[in-house]
Short mmCIF file of C-alpha atoms in Angstrom, two decimals:
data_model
loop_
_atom_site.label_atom_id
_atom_site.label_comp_id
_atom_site.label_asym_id
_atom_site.label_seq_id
_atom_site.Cartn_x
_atom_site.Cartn_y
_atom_site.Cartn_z
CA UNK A 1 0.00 0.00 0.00
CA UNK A 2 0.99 3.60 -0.05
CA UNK A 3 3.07 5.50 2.57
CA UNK A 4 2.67 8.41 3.71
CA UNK A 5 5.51 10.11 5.84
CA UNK A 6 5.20 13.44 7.92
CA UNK A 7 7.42 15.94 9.15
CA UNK A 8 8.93 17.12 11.45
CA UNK A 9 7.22 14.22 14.16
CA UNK A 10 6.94 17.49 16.63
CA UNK A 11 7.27 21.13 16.40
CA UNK A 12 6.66 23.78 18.98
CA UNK A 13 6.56 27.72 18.62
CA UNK A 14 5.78 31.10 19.72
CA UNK A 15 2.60 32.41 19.12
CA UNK A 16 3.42 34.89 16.24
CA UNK A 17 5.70 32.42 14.61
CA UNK A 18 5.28 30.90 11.12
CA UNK A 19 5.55 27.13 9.82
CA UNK A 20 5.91 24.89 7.51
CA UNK A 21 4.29 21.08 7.66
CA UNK A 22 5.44 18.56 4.92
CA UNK A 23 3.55 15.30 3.78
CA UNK A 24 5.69 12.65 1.33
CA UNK A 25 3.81 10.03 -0.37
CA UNK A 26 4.87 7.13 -2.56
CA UNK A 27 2.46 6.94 -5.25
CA UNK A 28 -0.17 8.40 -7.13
CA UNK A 29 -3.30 9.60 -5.47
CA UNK A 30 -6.73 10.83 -6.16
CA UNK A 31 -7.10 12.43 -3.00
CA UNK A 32 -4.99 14.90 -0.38
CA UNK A 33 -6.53 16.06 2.57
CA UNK A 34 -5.29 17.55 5.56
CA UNK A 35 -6.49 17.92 8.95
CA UNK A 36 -6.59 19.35 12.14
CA UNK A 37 -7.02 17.19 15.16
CA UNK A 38 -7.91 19.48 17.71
CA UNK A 39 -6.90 18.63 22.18
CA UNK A 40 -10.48 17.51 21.89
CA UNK A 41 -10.06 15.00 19.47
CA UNK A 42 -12.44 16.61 16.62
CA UNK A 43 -11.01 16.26 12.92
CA UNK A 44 -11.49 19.25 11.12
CA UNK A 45 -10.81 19.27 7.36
CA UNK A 46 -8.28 22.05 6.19
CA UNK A 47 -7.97 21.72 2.64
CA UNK A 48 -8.66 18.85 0.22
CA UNK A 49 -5.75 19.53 -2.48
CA UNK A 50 -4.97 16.57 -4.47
CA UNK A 51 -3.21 18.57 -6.31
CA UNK A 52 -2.21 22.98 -6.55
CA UNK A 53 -2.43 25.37 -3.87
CA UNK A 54 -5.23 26.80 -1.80
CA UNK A 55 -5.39 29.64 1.14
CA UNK A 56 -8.01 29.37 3.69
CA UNK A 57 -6.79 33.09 6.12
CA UNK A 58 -4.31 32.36 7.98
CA UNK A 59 -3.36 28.26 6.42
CA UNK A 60 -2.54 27.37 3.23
CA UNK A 61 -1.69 23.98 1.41
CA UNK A 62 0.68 23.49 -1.70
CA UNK A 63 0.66 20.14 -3.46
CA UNK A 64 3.08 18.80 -6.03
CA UNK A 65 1.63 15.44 -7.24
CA UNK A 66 4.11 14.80 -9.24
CA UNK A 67 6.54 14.97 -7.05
CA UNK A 68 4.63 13.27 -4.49
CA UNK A 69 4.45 15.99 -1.58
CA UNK A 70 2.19 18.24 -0.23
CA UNK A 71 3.45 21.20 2.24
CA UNK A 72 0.58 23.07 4.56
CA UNK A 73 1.84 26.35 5.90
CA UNK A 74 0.56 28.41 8.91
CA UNK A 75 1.78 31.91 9.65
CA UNK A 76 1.27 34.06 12.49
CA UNK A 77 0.17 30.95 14.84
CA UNK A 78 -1.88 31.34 17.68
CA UNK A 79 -2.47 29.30 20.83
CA UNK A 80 -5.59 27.52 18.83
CA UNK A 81 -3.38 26.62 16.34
CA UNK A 82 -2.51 23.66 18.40
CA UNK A 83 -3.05 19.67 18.07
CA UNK A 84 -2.18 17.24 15.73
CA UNK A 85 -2.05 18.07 12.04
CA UNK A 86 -2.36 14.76 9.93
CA UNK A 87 -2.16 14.59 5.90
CA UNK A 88 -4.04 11.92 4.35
CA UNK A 89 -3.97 10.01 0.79
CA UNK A 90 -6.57 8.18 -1.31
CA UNK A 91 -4.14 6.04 -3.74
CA UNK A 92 -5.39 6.04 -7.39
CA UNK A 93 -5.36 2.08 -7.38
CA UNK A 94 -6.83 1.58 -3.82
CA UNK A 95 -10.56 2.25 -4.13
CA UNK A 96 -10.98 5.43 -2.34
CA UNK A 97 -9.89 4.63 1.19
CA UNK A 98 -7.55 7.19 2.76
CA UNK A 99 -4.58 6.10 4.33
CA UNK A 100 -2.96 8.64 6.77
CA UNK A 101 0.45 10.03 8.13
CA UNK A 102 1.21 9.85 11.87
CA UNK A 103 0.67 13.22 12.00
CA UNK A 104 2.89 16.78 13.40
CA UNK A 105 2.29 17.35 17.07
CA UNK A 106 1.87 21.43 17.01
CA UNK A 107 2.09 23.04 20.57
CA UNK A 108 2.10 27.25 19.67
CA UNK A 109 2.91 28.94 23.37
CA UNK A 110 1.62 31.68 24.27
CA UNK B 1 -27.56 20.17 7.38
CA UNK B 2 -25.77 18.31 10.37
CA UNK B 3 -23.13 16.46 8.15
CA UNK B 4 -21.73 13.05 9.82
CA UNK B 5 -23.08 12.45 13.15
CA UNK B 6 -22.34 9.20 15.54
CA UNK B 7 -24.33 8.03 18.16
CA UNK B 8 -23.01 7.52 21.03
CA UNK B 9 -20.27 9.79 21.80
CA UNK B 10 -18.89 7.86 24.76
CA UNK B 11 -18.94 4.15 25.86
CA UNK B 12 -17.76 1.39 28.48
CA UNK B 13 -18.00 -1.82 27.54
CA UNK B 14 -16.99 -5.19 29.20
CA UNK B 15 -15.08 -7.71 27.71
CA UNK B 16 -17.28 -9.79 25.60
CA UNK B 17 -20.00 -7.32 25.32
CA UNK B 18 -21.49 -6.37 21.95
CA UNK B 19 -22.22 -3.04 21.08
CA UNK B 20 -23.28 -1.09 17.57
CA UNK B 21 -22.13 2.09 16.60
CA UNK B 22 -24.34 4.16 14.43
CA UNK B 23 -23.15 6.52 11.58
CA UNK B 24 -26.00 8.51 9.90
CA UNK B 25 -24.93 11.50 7.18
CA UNK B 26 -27.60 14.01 5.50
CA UNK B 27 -25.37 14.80 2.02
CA UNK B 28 -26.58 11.76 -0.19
CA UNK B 29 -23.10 10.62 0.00
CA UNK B 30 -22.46 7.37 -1.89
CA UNK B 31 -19.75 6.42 -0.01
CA UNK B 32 -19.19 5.70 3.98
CA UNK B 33 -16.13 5.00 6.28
CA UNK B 34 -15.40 3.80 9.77
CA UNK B 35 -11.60 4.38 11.03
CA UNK B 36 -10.37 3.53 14.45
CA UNK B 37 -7.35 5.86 15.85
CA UNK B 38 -5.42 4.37 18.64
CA UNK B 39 -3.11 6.84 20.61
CA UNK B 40 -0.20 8.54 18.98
CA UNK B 41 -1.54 7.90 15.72
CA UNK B 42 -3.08 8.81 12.64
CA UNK B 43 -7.20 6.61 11.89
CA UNK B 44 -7.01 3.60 10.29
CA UNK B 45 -10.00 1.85 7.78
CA UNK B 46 -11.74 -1.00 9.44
CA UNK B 47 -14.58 -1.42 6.55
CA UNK B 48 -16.18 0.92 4.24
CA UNK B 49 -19.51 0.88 2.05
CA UNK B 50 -19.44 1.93 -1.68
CA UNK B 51 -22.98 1.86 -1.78
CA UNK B 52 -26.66 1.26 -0.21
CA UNK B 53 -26.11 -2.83 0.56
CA UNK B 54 -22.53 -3.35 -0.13
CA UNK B 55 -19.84 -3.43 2.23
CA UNK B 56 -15.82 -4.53 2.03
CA UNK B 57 -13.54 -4.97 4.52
CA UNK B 58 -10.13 -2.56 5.04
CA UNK B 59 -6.69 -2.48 6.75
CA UNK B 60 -8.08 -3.52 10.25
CA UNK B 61 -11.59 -5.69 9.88
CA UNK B 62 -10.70 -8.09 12.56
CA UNK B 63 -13.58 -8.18 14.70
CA UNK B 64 -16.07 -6.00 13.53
CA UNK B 65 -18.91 -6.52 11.41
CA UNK B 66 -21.03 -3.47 9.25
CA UNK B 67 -24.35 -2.89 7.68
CA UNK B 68 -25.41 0.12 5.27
CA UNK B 69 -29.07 -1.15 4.94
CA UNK B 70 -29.84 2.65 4.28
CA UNK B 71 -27.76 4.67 2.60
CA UNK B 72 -27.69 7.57 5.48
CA UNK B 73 -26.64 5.10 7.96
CA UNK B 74 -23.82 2.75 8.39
CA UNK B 75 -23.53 0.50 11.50
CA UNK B 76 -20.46 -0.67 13.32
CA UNK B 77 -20.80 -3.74 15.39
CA UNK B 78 -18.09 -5.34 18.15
CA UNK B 79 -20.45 -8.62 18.36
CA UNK B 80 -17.46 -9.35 21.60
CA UNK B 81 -15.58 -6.90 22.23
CA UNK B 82 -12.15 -6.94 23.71
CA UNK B 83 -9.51 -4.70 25.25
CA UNK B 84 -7.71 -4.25 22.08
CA UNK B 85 -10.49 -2.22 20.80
CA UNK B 86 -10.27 0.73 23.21
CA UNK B 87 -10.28 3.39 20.58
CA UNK B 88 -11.56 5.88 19.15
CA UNK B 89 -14.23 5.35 16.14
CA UNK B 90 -14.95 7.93 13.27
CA UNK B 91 -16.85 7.36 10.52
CA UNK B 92 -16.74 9.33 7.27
CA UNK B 93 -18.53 9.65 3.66
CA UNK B 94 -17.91 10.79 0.69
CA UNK B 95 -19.20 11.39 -2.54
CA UNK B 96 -17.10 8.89 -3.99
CA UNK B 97 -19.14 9.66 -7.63
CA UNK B 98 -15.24 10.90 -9.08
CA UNK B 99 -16.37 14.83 -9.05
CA UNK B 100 -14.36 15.08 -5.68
CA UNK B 101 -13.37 12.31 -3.07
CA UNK B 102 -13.36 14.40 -0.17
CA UNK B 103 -14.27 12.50 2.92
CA UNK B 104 -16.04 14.35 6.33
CA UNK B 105 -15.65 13.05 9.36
CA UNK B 106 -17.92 12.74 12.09
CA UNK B 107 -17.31 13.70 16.06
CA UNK B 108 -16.00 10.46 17.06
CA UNK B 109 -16.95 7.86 19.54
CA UNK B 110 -14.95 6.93 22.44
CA UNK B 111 -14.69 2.91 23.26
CA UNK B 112 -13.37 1.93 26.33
CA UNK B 113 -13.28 -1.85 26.80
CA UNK B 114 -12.06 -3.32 30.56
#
């Protein structure tokens, strides 16, 4: 099946600060989505970008599907900002079931 | 328009208990998902439906069984449940017609199992 690998594992900042999240993927998909998993365990859906770039205020999402990464960057985080941030993939050949990363543990301090 | 909802939000079970998890979406979505996440990391597919009356098995089916008599609803059942289920359950749809194969998730339902 298809991997999908996420970095960095952790990442902690000031509020204020911006970042960069990257997703890797071995193989062609259909489907890109990423997510935030807030302290309460709700999954909110950021962006589904299989493929280009989208901007939702202060988050946006770049995918390259041909080179098999997508990249979701926040600026000017704030305190809400934090939880897990997953990436997930729907491989062309696998019958639309998403397969997801371990996820980026984001803690923004205050 | 509530989106994915899951009934019940929280449960205890004891070992060899059954339960059935209900998954019910309002979008005419084709297509329907349940994922468990176990801590530190990302959901994985236990079975999905493609369609009113069909269902297929995922990466983790061990255990569970799943009915989409309806096409709003999709059950999960744990027919004996065991430790190794504590989780957490989502269930998703999706269109899954090729326009977009966006999936939404529902709230979640916590499983404990002693």
């Amino acid at each position: 099946g298809i991997q999908v690998e996420q970095s960095p594992p952790d990442l902690i900042l000031q509020e204020g600060a911006n970042s960069t999240l990257r997703c890797n993927f071995s193989d062609s998909v259909n489907n890109l989505q990423w997510f935030h998993q807030n302290p309460w365990g709700q999954l909110i859906n950021l962006f589904y970008i299989p493929s280009g770039t989208k901007q939702n205020g202060r988050l946006s999402a770049t995918t390259v599907a041909t080179e098999r990464y997508s990249l979701l960057y926040i600026s000017s985080s704030q305190t809400t900002d934090s939880g897990v941030y997953f990436c997930a993939v729907e491989q062309k050949t696998s019958g639309s079931r998403l397969t997801f990363g371990e996820g980026t543990q984001l803690t923004v301090n205050p | 328009n509530a989106g994915v909802t899951q009934t019940p939000k929280f449960r205890v079970l004891k070992t060899g208990q059954s339960m059935t998890l209900l998954c019910a979406q309002d979008m005419n979505h084709e297509y329907m998902y349940w994922y468990r996440q176990d801590p530190g990391m990302g959901l994985r597919l236990i079975h999905y439906s493609v369609g009113e009356g069909t269902t297929a098995k995922g990466e983790v089916p061990d255990g569970y069984n799943v009915s989409r008599l309806k096409k709003q609803n999709f059950l999960l059942g744990l027919e004996s449940a065991a430790p190794s289920q504590t989780s957490v359950y989502f269930c998703a749809s999706s269109t899954g017609l090729g326009v977009s194969y966006e999936q939404y998730f529902g709230p979640g339902t916590r499983l404990t199992v002693t």
